[in-house]
Tab-separated table of C-alpha atoms and ligand atoms in Angstrom:
chain	number	residue	atom	x	y	z
A	407	MET	CA	0.033	-0.221	-0.073
A	408	GLU	CA	1.296	3.830	-0.904
A	409	ALA	CA	0.196	6.897	1.280
A	410	ILE	CA	1.559	10.268	0.716
A	411	VAL	CA	1.914	12.795	3.621
A	412	HIS	CA	1.870	16.544	1.944
A	413	LEU	CA	3.561	19.175	4.384
A	414	ASP	CA	4.409	22.858	4.079
A	415	THR	CA	5.957	24.536	6.691
A	416	ALA	CA	4.153	27.467	6.479
A	417	TYR	CA	1.116	25.500	6.997
A	418	ASN	CA	1.175	25.004	10.782
A	419	ALA	CA	-0.540	24.970	14.007
A	420	GLY	CA	1.998	26.859	15.991
A	421	PRO	CA	4.434	25.887	18.418
A	422	ILE	CA	4.149	22.205	20.060
A	423	ASP	CA	3.978	22.765	23.990
A	424	PRO	CA	6.081	20.055	25.492
A	425	ARG	CA	3.336	19.763	28.188
A	426	ILE	CA	1.527	17.518	26.071
A	427	PHE	CA	3.877	14.920	27.164
A	428	SER	CA	2.989	14.694	30.641
A	429	GLY	CA	1.998	12.012	32.855
A	430	PHE	CA	-0.800	11.543	35.890
A	431	LEU	CA	0.284	9.852	39.323
A	432	GLU	CA	-2.646	9.055	41.732
A	433	HIS	CA	-3.047	7.588	45.213
A	434	LEU	CA	-4.695	4.366	43.771
A	435	GLY	CA	-3.956	0.590	43.963
A	436	ARG	CA	-0.090	0.218	43.774
A	437	SER	CA	0.693	3.625	42.278
A	438	ILE	CA	2.330	4.912	45.286
A	439	TYR	CA	2.760	2.216	47.929
A	440	GLY	CA	4.781	-0.687	46.574
A	441	GLY	CA	5.221	1.707	43.240
A	442	VAL	CA	7.001	4.950	43.304
A	443	TYR	CA	6.972	4.777	47.168
A	444	ASP	CA	8.733	1.498	48.967
A	445	PRO	CA	10.499	2.314	52.275
A	446	GLY	CA	12.874	-0.782	53.183
A	447	ASN	CA	13.139	-2.172	49.485
A	448	ALA	CA	16.715	-2.708	48.440
A	449	LEU	CA	15.703	-0.844	45.324
A	450	SER	CA	14.602	2.254	47.212
A	451	ASP	CA	16.759	5.163	48.466
A	452	GLU	CA	16.807	6.487	52.038
A	453	ALA	CA	13.673	8.541	51.632
A	454	GLY	CA	11.767	5.152	50.146
A	455	LEU	CA	11.812	6.119	46.466
A	456	ARG	CA	11.963	3.392	43.996
A	457	GLN	CA	15.159	4.157	42.088
A	458	ASP	CA	14.188	1.892	39.239
A	459	VAL	CA	11.082	3.640	38.957
A	460	VAL	CA	12.698	7.178	38.944
A	461	GLN	CA	14.767	6.058	36.151
A	462	ALA	CA	11.695	4.315	34.227
A	463	MET	CA	9.964	7.667	34.714
A	464	SER	CA	12.926	9.758	33.396
A	465	GLY	CA	12.868	7.966	30.407
A	466	LEU	CA	9.326	9.002	29.519
A	467	GLY	CA	10.721	12.739	29.390
A	468	MET	CA	7.348	13.903	31.114
A	469	PRO	CA	7.645	17.658	31.639
A	470	TYR	CA	4.716	17.498	34.300
A	471	VAL	CA	3.088	15.052	36.276
A	472	ARG	CA	-0.403	15.387	37.707
A	473	TYR	CA	-1.277	14.341	41.088
A	474	PRO	CA	-2.813	13.227	43.618
A	475	GLY	CA	-5.927	12.409	41.888
A	476	GLY	CA	-8.109	11.692	39.851
A	477	ASN	CA	-10.902	10.577	42.077
A	478	PHE	CA	-8.853	10.315	45.118
A	479	VAL	CA	-8.493	13.915	45.276
A	480	SER	CA	-11.870	14.759	46.087
A	481	ASN	CA	-11.910	13.579	49.623
A	482	TYR	CA	-8.229	14.116	50.384
A	483	ASP	CA	-6.864	16.535	52.904
A	484	TRP	CA	-3.445	17.369	51.829
A	485	ARG	CA	-2.900	18.744	55.665
A	486	ASP	CA	-3.121	15.062	56.893
A	487	GLY	CA	-0.263	14.267	54.230
A	488	VAL	CA	2.360	16.621	55.705
A	489	GLY	CA	4.570	17.029	58.783
A	490	PRO	CA	5.596	14.431	61.530
A	491	ASP	CA	1.896	13.384	62.459
A	492	ARG	CA	0.437	11.477	59.476
A	493	LYS	CA	-3.003	10.456	59.877
A	494	PRO	CA	-4.419	7.437	57.739
A	495	PHE	CA	-7.665	7.777	56.307
A	496	PRO	CA	-10.341	5.671	54.407
A	497	ASP	CA	-10.395	6.537	50.813
A	498	PHE	CA	-13.692	7.226	49.386
A	499	ALA	CA	-12.999	6.797	45.689
A	500	TRP	CA	-10.992	3.525	45.648
A	501	ARG	CA	-12.184	1.898	49.176
A	502	ALA	CA	-8.394	1.700	50.211
A	503	THR	CA	-6.511	2.843	53.426
A	504	GLU	CA	-4.598	5.993	52.732
A	505	PRO	CA	-1.451	5.784	55.288
A	506	ASN	CA	-0.611	9.170	54.422
A	507	THR	CA	3.083	8.205	54.698
A	508	PHE	CA	3.700	9.721	50.984
A	509	GLY	CA	2.380	13.292	50.810
A	510	THR	CA	3.055	16.636	49.117
A	511	ASP	CA	6.544	16.931	50.351
A	512	GLU	CA	7.474	13.159	49.261
A	513	PHE	CA	5.714	13.974	45.711
A	514	MET	CA	8.112	16.935	45.448
A	515	LYS	CA	11.257	14.927	46.019
A	516	TRP	CA	9.841	12.425	43.674
A	517	CYS	CA	9.639	15.128	40.952
A	518	ASN	CA	13.287	16.394	41.483
A	519	ALA	CA	14.477	12.747	41.320
A	520	VAL	CA	12.593	12.300	38.197
A	521	GLY	CA	13.362	15.849	36.466
A	522	THR	CA	9.680	16.650	36.102
A	523	GLU	CA	7.412	19.473	37.596
A	524	PRO	CA	4.564	18.933	39.873
A	525	MET	CA	0.841	19.610	38.623
A	526	LEU	CA	-1.217	19.576	41.568
A	527	ALA	CA	-5.073	18.831	41.648
A	528	VAL	CA	-7.240	20.427	44.780
A	529	ASN	CA	-10.049	18.824	46.549
A	530	LEU	CA	-12.971	20.742	45.511
A	531	GLY	CA	-14.955	18.102	46.416
A	532	THR	CA	-15.007	17.900	50.132
A	533	LEU	CA	-12.832	20.732	50.829
A	534	GLY	CA	-12.981	24.115	49.085
A	535	PRO	CA	-11.187	27.434	48.280
A	536	SER	CA	-9.535	28.156	51.617
A	537	GLU	CA	-7.944	24.611	51.725
A	538	ALA	CA	-6.679	25.142	48.196
A	539	ALA	CA	-5.249	28.369	49.115
A	540	ALA	CA	-3.507	27.283	52.051
A	541	LEU	CA	-1.967	24.437	49.689
A	542	VAL	CA	-0.614	27.383	47.443
A	543	GLU	CA	0.730	29.171	50.549
A	544	TYR	CA	2.577	25.630	51.828
A	545	CYS	CA	4.064	25.138	48.317
A	546	ASN	CA	4.859	28.795	46.921
A	547	LEU	CA	5.168	31.596	49.724
A	548	ASN	CA	8.146	32.498	51.804
A	549	THR	CA	6.200	34.299	54.365
A	550	GLU	CA	6.006	34.282	57.850
A	551	THR	CA	3.033	32.753	57.835
A	552	GLN	CA	1.277	29.451	59.180
A	553	TRP	CA	1.716	27.188	56.035
A	554	ALA	CA	4.905	28.808	54.638
A	555	GLN	CA	6.341	28.371	58.099
A	556	ALA	CA	4.972	24.629	58.283
A	557	ARG	CA	6.740	23.514	54.982
A	558	ARG	CA	9.790	24.872	56.390
A	559	ALA	CA	9.573	23.284	59.428
A	560	ASN	CA	8.818	20.071	57.517
A	561	GLY	CA	12.704	20.361	55.986
A	562	ALA	CA	11.795	22.542	52.623
A	563	ASP	CA	13.218	25.707	53.109
A	564	SER	CA	13.056	26.991	49.877
A	565	PRO	CA	9.234	27.324	48.124
A	566	TYR	CA	8.328	24.607	45.399
A	567	GLY	CA	7.296	27.165	42.781
A	568	VAL	CA	4.394	24.920	41.712
A	569	LYS	CA	3.154	26.640	38.473
A	570	MET	CA	0.137	24.374	37.406
A	571	TRP	CA	-3.199	23.707	39.354
A	572	CYS	CA	-6.009	21.840	38.831
A	573	LEU	CA	-9.405	23.043	40.415
A	574	GLY	CA	-10.556	19.777	41.375
A	575	ASN	CA	-11.121	16.513	39.297
A	576	GLU	CA	-14.180	15.335	36.972
A	577	MET	CA	-16.770	17.195	39.418
A	578	ASP	CA	-19.487	16.586	36.525
A	579	GLY	CA	-19.384	13.032	37.571
A	580	PRO	CA	-21.898	11.381	40.221
A	581	TRP	CA	-19.291	9.140	41.477
A	582	GLN	CA	-17.201	11.922	42.635
A	583	ALA	CA	-16.801	13.151	46.330
A	584	GLY	CA	-18.935	16.553	46.207
A	585	HIS	CA	-20.153	16.501	42.567
A	586	VAL	CA	-22.632	19.161	42.162
A	587	PRO	CA	-24.309	20.591	39.198
A	588	ALA	CA	-22.302	22.605	36.905
A	589	ASP	CA	-23.166	26.110	37.930
A	590	GLN	CA	-22.176	25.451	41.424
A	591	TYR	CA	-19.017	23.818	40.688
A	592	ALA	CA	-18.111	26.828	38.495
A	593	LEU	CA	-18.792	29.120	41.230
A	594	LYS	CA	-16.621	27.372	43.491
A	595	ALA	CA	-13.775	26.836	41.105
A	596	ARG	CA	-13.857	30.501	40.359
A	597	ASN	CA	-13.722	31.528	44.013
A	598	ALA	CA	-10.904	29.139	44.519
A	599	ALA	CA	-9.084	30.319	41.568
A	600	ARG	CA	-9.326	33.989	42.905
A	601	LEU	CA	-7.954	33.036	46.071
A	602	MET	CA	-5.260	30.694	45.014
A	603	ARG	CA	-3.792	33.365	42.370
A	604	GLY	CA	-4.316	35.840	45.263
A	605	ILE	CA	-1.908	33.897	47.162
A	606	ASP	CA	0.405	33.456	44.118
A	607	PRO	CA	-0.284	35.405	40.987
A	608	THR	CA	2.138	33.493	38.947
A	609	ILE	CA	0.154	30.140	38.897
A	610	GLU	CA	-1.704	28.687	35.926
A	611	LEU	CA	-4.958	27.448	36.717
A	612	VAL	CA	-7.127	24.278	34.959
A	613	ALA	CA	-10.814	24.075	35.337
A	614	ALA	CA	-12.243	20.649	35.572
A	615	GLY	CA	-14.226	20.003	32.158
A	616	SER	CA	-16.279	16.822	31.358
A	617	SER	CA	-14.978	13.446	32.416
A	618	GLY	CA	-15.799	12.299	28.775
A	619	ARG	CA	-18.270	11.985	26.050
A	620	GLN	CA	-20.310	9.187	27.779
A	621	VAL	CA	-21.490	11.694	30.626
A	622	ALA	CA	-24.879	13.261	29.698
A	623	THR	CA	-23.622	16.790	30.531
A	624	TYR	CA	-20.956	16.686	28.174
A	625	LEU	CA	-19.832	20.180	26.655
A	626	GLU	CA	-22.754	21.559	28.339
A	627	TRP	CA	-20.932	21.424	31.660
A	628	ASP	CA	-17.958	22.674	29.950
A	629	ARG	CA	-20.052	25.654	28.564
A	630	THR	CA	-21.383	26.574	31.994
A	631	VAL	CA	-17.860	26.286	33.645
A	632	LEU	CA	-16.124	28.266	31.031
A	633	GLU	CA	-18.791	31.281	30.855
A	634	VAL	CA	-18.213	31.470	34.770
A	635	CYS	CA	-14.735	31.114	34.966
A	636	TRP	CA	-13.486	32.253	31.712
A	637	ASP	CA	-11.322	35.243	33.036
A	638	ASP	CA	-9.724	32.934	35.963
A	639	ILE	CA	-8.430	30.307	34.397
A	640	GLU	CA	-5.963	29.384	31.560
A	641	PHE	CA	-6.982	25.752	30.791
A	642	ILE	CA	-10.156	23.381	30.792
A	643	SER	CA	-9.690	20.112	31.242
A	644	ALA	CA	-10.938	16.772	29.083
A	645	HIS	CA	-10.845	13.261	29.813
A	646	ARG	CA	-10.912	10.146	27.764
A	647	TYR	CA	-10.250	6.453	28.125
A	648	SER	CA	-10.515	4.380	24.864
A	649	SER	CA	-11.952	0.915	24.700
A	650	ASN	CA	-11.724	-2.460	22.391
A	651	ILE	CA	-14.574	-3.968	24.555
A	652	GLU	CA	-15.747	-5.412	20.931
A	653	ASN	CA	-12.638	-7.054	20.247
A	654	ASN	CA	-12.795	-5.286	16.884
A	655	THR	CA	-9.168	-4.011	16.252
A	656	PRO	CA	-9.714	-2.328	12.718
A	657	ALA	CA	-12.300	-0.076	14.591
A	658	PHE	CA	-10.167	0.467	17.712
A	659	LEU	CA	-7.519	1.520	15.524
A	660	ALA	CA	-10.116	4.346	14.111
A	661	GLU	CA	-9.642	5.775	17.799
A	662	GLY	CA	-7.620	8.777	16.358
A	663	VAL	CA	-10.682	9.940	14.224
A	664	ILE	CA	-12.930	10.347	17.733
A	665	ILE	CA	-9.968	12.125	19.503
A	666	ASP	CA	-9.845	14.475	16.584
A	667	SER	CA	-13.562	14.988	16.839
A	668	ILE	CA	-13.342	15.610	20.587
A	669	LEU	CA	-10.764	18.265	19.922
A	670	ASP	CA	-12.809	19.551	17.529
A	671	ASP	CA	-15.769	19.796	20.280
A	672	TYR	CA	-13.459	21.764	22.401
A	673	ALA	CA	-12.082	24.102	19.777
A	674	GLY	CA	-15.697	25.220	18.995
A	675	LEU	CA	-17.067	25.658	22.557
A	676	ILE	CA	-14.029	27.615	23.473
A	677	ALA	CA	-14.202	29.599	20.444
A	678	TYR	CA	-17.988	30.123	21.055
A	679	VAL	CA	-17.472	31.493	24.678
A	680	LYS	CA	-14.705	33.783	23.702
A	681	GLY	CA	-16.798	35.207	21.031
A	682	VAL	CA	-19.937	35.721	23.532
A	683	LYS	CA	-17.749	37.445	25.830
A	684	GLN	CA	-15.813	39.204	23.083
A	685	SER	CA	-12.825	38.384	25.057
A	686	SER	CA	-8.740	38.569	24.315
A	687	HIS	CA	-8.119	36.328	26.948
A	688	ASP	CA	-7.264	32.589	25.575
A	689	VAL	CA	-8.245	29.441	27.355
A	690	TYR	CA	-6.467	26.425	26.023
A	691	LEU	CA	-7.223	22.583	26.623
A	692	SER	CA	-5.594	20.452	29.057
A	693	PHE	CA	-6.114	16.742	28.058
A	694	ASP	CA	-5.178	15.700	31.435
A	695	GLU	CA	-6.269	12.235	31.626
A	696	TRP	CA	-6.002	9.825	28.706
A	697	ASN	CA	-5.087	6.422	27.918
A	698	VAL	CA	-6.793	2.962	26.886
A	699	TRP	CA	-8.550	1.446	29.968
A	700	TYR	CA	-11.208	-0.997	29.570
A	701	ARG	CA	-10.454	-4.641	30.862
A	702	GLU	CA	-9.622	-3.836	34.788
A	703	ARG	CA	-12.775	-1.783	35.563
A	704	GLY	CA	-15.327	-2.714	38.384
A	705	GLY	CA	-15.029	-5.481	41.330
A	706	LYS	CA	-11.447	-5.248	42.947
A	707	ASN	CA	-10.918	-2.267	40.673
A	708	ARG	CA	-13.385	0.038	42.486
A	709	ASP	CA	-13.136	-1.685	45.792
A	710	GLY	CA	-9.684	-2.088	47.279
A	711	GLN	CA	-11.170	-3.575	50.871
A	712	TRP	CA	-9.636	-0.711	52.768
A	713	LYS	CA	-5.893	-2.405	52.017
A	714	VAL	CA	-2.766	-0.311	51.537
A	715	GLY	CA	-1.792	-0.356	48.149
A	716	PRO	CA	-3.836	-3.398	46.907
A	717	GLU	CA	-4.073	-4.723	43.418
A	718	GLN	CA	-6.297	-2.255	41.120
A	719	LEU	CA	-6.458	-1.199	37.704
A	720	ASP	CA	-3.316	-3.451	36.813
A	721	GLU	CA	-4.523	-3.306	32.960
A	722	VAL	CA	-2.189	-5.324	31.025
A	723	TYR	CA	-1.351	-3.360	27.425
A	724	ASN	CA	-0.454	-4.793	24.181
A	725	LEU	CA	0.369	-3.754	20.801
A	726	GLU	CA	-3.004	-2.420	19.470
A	727	ASP	CA	-2.966	-0.115	22.663
A	728	ALA	CA	0.205	1.352	21.817
A	729	LEU	CA	-0.998	2.171	18.480
A	730	VAL	CA	-3.689	3.892	20.043
A	731	CYS	CA	-1.595	5.865	22.260
A	732	ALA	CA	0.635	6.741	19.370
A	733	GLN	CA	-2.794	8.261	18.051
A	734	TYR	CA	-3.305	10.304	20.997
A	735	LEU	CA	-0.179	12.066	20.949
A	736	SER	CA	-0.521	12.713	17.222
A	737	ALA	CA	-3.780	14.196	17.616
A	738	PHE	CA	-2.361	16.651	20.254
A	739	ILE	CA	0.590	17.597	18.046
A	740	ARG	CA	-1.995	18.425	15.386
A	741	ARG	CA	-3.823	20.719	17.439
A	742	ALA	CA	-0.820	22.492	19.119
A	743	ASP	CA	-3.085	25.657	18.910
A	744	LEU	CA	-5.517	23.983	21.187
A	745	VAL	CA	-4.105	21.345	23.430
A	746	LYS	CA	-1.169	22.920	25.528
A	747	VAL	CA	-0.926	20.382	28.474
A	748	ALA	CA	-1.903	16.358	28.460
A	749	CYS	CA	-1.235	13.546	30.992
A	750	LEU	CA	-0.988	9.986	30.289
A	751	ALA	CA	-3.442	8.174	32.772
A	752	GLN	CA	-1.383	6.953	34.506
A	753	ILE	CA	2.347	5.856	34.604
A	754	VAL	CA	2.998	3.163	37.614
A	755	ASN	CA	1.407	0.117	38.322
A	756	VAL	CA	-2.193	1.696	37.729
A	757	ILE	CA	-3.491	1.728	33.991
A	758	ALA	CA	0.242	2.358	33.701
A	759	ALA	CA	3.471	2.422	31.345
A	760	VAL	CA	5.492	1.163	34.057
A	761	MET	CA	4.734	-2.128	36.254
A	762	THR	CA	6.466	-3.109	39.306
A	763	SER	CA	7.296	-6.262	41.449
A	764	PRO	CA	9.435	-6.121	44.361
A	765	THR	CA	12.559	-6.768	42.143
A	766	GLY	CA	12.358	-4.723	39.384
A	767	THR	CA	10.200	-2.951	36.693
A	768	LEU	CA	8.602	-3.694	33.341
A	769	LYS	CA	7.869	-1.408	30.627
A	770	GLN	CA	4.597	-2.288	29.364
A	771	SER	CA	3.781	-1.681	25.316
A	772	ILE	CA	2.410	2.145	26.025
A	773	TYR	CA	5.432	3.226	27.485
A	774	TYR	CA	7.446	3.768	24.212
A	775	PRO	CA	5.216	5.963	22.314
A	776	LEU	CA	5.217	8.594	24.793
A	777	ALA	CA	8.941	8.020	25.351
A	778	MET	CA	9.483	8.152	21.753
A	779	TYR	CA	7.289	11.454	20.935
A	780	SER	CA	8.628	13.438	23.755
A	781	ALA	CA	11.973	13.072	22.783
A	782	THR	CA	11.530	13.805	19.034
A	783	ALA	CA	8.798	16.446	18.470
A	784	LYS	CA	10.226	19.795	18.685
A	785	GLY	CA	9.349	23.162	17.274
A	786	VAL	CA	6.241	24.047	15.362
A	787	SER	CA	3.312	21.468	14.466
A	788	LEU	CA	2.981	20.898	10.841
A	789	THR	CA	-0.720	20.362	9.639
A	790	PRO	CA	-0.369	17.145	7.325
A	791	VAL	CA	-2.677	16.310	4.510
A	792	VAL	CA	-2.834	12.610	4.135
A	793	THR	CA	-3.546	11.041	1.009
A	794	ALA	CA	-3.968	7.193	1.843
A	795	PRO	CA	-6.566	4.407	1.171
A	796	ARG	CA	-9.446	4.138	3.421
A	797	TYR	CA	-11.592	1.758	5.304
A	798	ASP	CA	-14.471	0.986	7.157
A	799	ALA	CA	-14.708	-0.748	10.334
A	800	GLY	CA	-17.575	-0.681	13.356
A	801	ASP	CA	-19.298	2.712	13.394
A	802	HIS	CA	-16.647	4.308	11.470
A	803	ASN	CA	-16.370	4.950	7.867
A	804	ASP	CA	-13.554	6.308	5.439
A	805	VAL	CA	-10.640	5.926	7.885
A	806	PRO	CA	-7.544	6.601	6.532
A	807	TYR	CA	-5.076	3.527	6.958
A	808	VAL	CA	-2.285	6.129	7.951
A	809	ASP	CA	-2.581	8.494	10.955
A	810	ALA	CA	0.258	11.233	10.840
A	811	SER	CA	1.672	14.307	12.554
A	812	ALA	CA	4.767	16.081	11.821
A	813	SER	CA	7.226	18.475	13.739
A	814	PHE	CA	9.256	21.328	12.330
A	815	ASP	CA	12.268	23.129	14.014
A	816	GLN	CA	12.652	26.345	12.386
A	817	GLU	CA	16.216	26.931	14.148
A	818	THR	CA	17.673	23.314	12.781
A	819	GLY	CA	15.590	22.774	9.600
A	820	GLU	CA	14.995	19.396	11.123
A	821	ALA	CA	11.686	17.615	10.650
A	822	ALA	CA	10.221	14.779	12.439
A	823	ALA	CA	7.053	12.578	11.338
A	824	PHE	CA	4.972	10.457	13.387
A	825	LEU	CA	3.115	7.878	11.559
A	826	VAL	CA	0.527	4.714	12.446
A	827	ASN	CA	-0.370	2.232	10.168
A	828	ARG	CA	-3.898	1.129	10.881
A	829	SER	CA	-3.514	-1.907	8.763
A	830	LEU	CA	-3.848	-5.575	10.031
A	831	ASP	CA	-2.596	-6.911	6.644
A	832	GLU	CA	-0.241	-4.749	4.592
A	833	SER	CA	2.435	-2.551	5.201
A	834	VAL	CA	2.639	1.192	4.014
A	835	SER	CA	5.061	2.784	1.969
A	836	VAL	CA	4.776	6.735	3.089
A	837	ARG	CA	6.194	9.403	0.930
A	838	ILE	CA	6.831	12.769	2.994
A	839	GLU	CA	6.544	15.485	0.805
A	840	PHE	CA	7.194	19.229	1.765
A	841	SER	CA	6.106	21.676	-0.749
A	842	ASP	CA	8.514	24.189	0.203
A	843	ARG	CA	11.502	22.125	1.160
A	844	ASP	CA	13.631	19.516	-0.319
A	845	VAL	CA	14.724	16.408	2.115
A	846	ILE	CA	18.240	15.965	2.571
A	847	ASP	CA	18.806	13.256	5.215
A	848	PRO	CA	16.475	10.727	5.954
A	849	GLY	CA	17.390	10.953	9.698
A	850	THR	CA	16.684	7.795	11.992
A	851	VAL	CA	13.615	5.618	12.032
A	852	GLN	CA	12.051	3.753	15.105
A	853	ILE	CA	9.284	1.228	14.248
A	854	ILE	CA	7.272	-0.455	16.532
A	855	SER	CA	4.938	-3.291	14.986
A	856	GLY	CA	3.977	-7.124	15.170
A	857	ASP	CA	1.933	-9.867	13.942
A	858	ASP	CA	-0.347	-9.864	16.783
A	859	PRO	CA	-2.410	-6.874	18.093
A	860	MET	CA	-2.985	-8.566	21.427
A	861	ALA	CA	0.947	-9.230	22.012
A	862	ALA	CA	2.133	-7.611	25.403
A	863	ASN	CA	5.320	-7.578	27.301
A	864	THR	CA	5.630	-9.705	30.271
A	865	TRP	CA	8.239	-10.208	32.984
A	866	GLU	CA	9.516	-13.282	31.030
A	867	ALA	CA	9.685	-11.311	27.695
A	868	PRO	CA	9.929	-7.752	28.451
A	869	GLU	CA	10.484	-6.520	25.040
A	870	THR	CA	8.218	-8.194	22.711
A	871	VAL	CA	6.665	-4.671	22.166
A	872	SER	CA	9.271	-2.094	21.950
A	873	PRO	CA	11.154	-0.058	19.413
A	874	ARG	CA	13.506	-1.337	16.951
A	875	ALA	CA	15.292	0.541	14.063
A	876	GLY	CA	13.671	1.158	10.999
A	877	HIS	CA	14.563	2.368	7.618
A	878	ALA	CA	13.854	5.557	5.630
A	879	GLN	CA	15.279	6.785	2.288
A	880	VAL	CA	15.625	9.915	0.376
A	881	ASP	CA	14.217	9.773	-3.278
A	882	GLY	CA	14.892	12.755	-5.188
A	883	ARG	CA	13.379	15.480	-2.887
A	884	VAL	CA	11.170	13.359	-1.058
A	885	LEU	CA	11.476	10.982	1.854
A	886	THR	CA	9.803	7.492	2.243
A	887	VAL	CA	9.472	5.316	5.072
A	888	ASP	CA	8.268	1.831	5.148
A	889	VAL	CA	5.530	1.440	7.981
A	890	PRO	CA	4.974	-2.423	8.628
A	891	ARG	CA	1.226	-3.574	9.311
A	892	LEU	CA	0.215	-2.975	12.826
A	893	GLY	CA	2.828	-0.673	13.204
A	894	MET	CA	3.976	2.873	14.078
A	895	ALA	CA	7.224	4.887	13.132
A	896	VAL	CA	8.654	7.773	14.519
A	897	VAL	CA	11.393	9.368	12.194
A	898	SER	CA	13.557	12.029	13.511
A	899	GLY	CA	16.249	14.155	12.598
A	900	ILE	CA	14.913	14.457	8.866
A	901	GLY	CA	17.077	16.980	7.327
A	902	THR	CA	15.480	19.723	5.120
A	903	GLN	CA	16.730	22.741	3.263
A	904	PRO	CA	14.534	25.570	1.403
A	905	ARG	CA	13.425	24.738	-2.166
B	1984	LIG	O1	-7.496	7.299	36.347
B	1984	LIG	C1	-8.242	6.557	36.983
B	1984	LIG	C2	-9.660	7.393	37.027
B	1984	LIG	O2	-10.258	7.667	36.018
B	1984	LIG	C3	-9.185	8.535	37.847
B	1984	LIG	O3	-9.403	8.677	39.298
B	1984	LIG	C4	-10.401	9.521	37.399
B	1984	LIG	O4	-10.324	11.036	37.388
B	1984	LIG	C5	-11.018	8.819	36.406
B	1984	LIG	O5	-12.177	8.757	35.921
């Protein structure tokens, strides 16, 4: 099969914000306890941080990690998780015991070790604006006031300077502690935003948007929140978890089409509210939970039976999941004008890129798309026009076999391409043609592919789904890359010069 990706460097969606390669870590299952934090384990340092996990996380190249939830945050009191007196509590969201031995200060140490920045969510479920503002004080002020003093007494002399803050989590969901109708949440979020920014005017704020298209109030919730909070926020959040519950791989691999249409929904809504308000302020999208998740739901996954660090949401990921994750990232790149933050949900043990045992870590298939894209996508997002054969599957018609995004570094003249071949049967030879530049160097190709969409990494065979070298060539002034069936390719360092 043959396809063409047409590019022109003048036709771009603006700079790619590196924050779209962020992650999400929640107090849930074995994510914290037995995951990132395991005091006494030979692999942990004196602070209890698992060093093999730190190393694996560093390889993802995440600029930010969202924390501590998720549903968890909506009944979490951050004050129980700092200082010498840690109080365990029953976590309403996942029915587990939260020992509170890992809290804000431990997370800051972990971020430092990984080389990432914290993105903190505040509890707007059972707590409110004043507790949220107190957390901003704890993290960001150096005053002679209660919570800044407490941070210093707890060993952190300098403020943490936390830049990104989420105003609650999925407050549209009836499952969320403190769920209220949109107008009530919007007022609470606006009050919290004003108080928090009053404490630190430099912070950036994300209002909680819809938890997904499946929710009856999808977009209506977001419209209300945007209308009330517009001047007080920089972002509204979106979440999505993809599913192949019907075991239809061709339909599942069309997921990128749905993600594009969700981004269209938000682009239209944000433009609408901006227009109604005749505002010069901009609000962007923070897609701060995205992944595949459908196997480990219900049962033990919702009920941790009040254990500390129970096994929950320990989803095993396969090749087709990695190809869907690649499509999420390409969709975010294509809409660089809209999506400024995105977080893979999640990163350790719980619907995660990395699993732990007491003696080591396993990189799941979905680890690699994020690691490869974050290391490669630099500069502006080129808007690709794809000419490729198309197919129908499930509810989807006319799906191109090739999903593509591309970046261009205006300083070096180097481009990169991100390609997925949705075909189960045929490889595709993709011609990458610039209308305004000649390709002079094919760069380096990394491929992930396989014969079995359900193939997964295991402790016995940990590299079943992992990158290997691929091949690209310059034919005349055009780059040609072969992408195997059920495959993805990341082509980095494509040398170009003006035509
Ligand atoms: O990531 C798992 C859960 O999914 C989060 O806690 C919640 O925000 C979402 O529904």
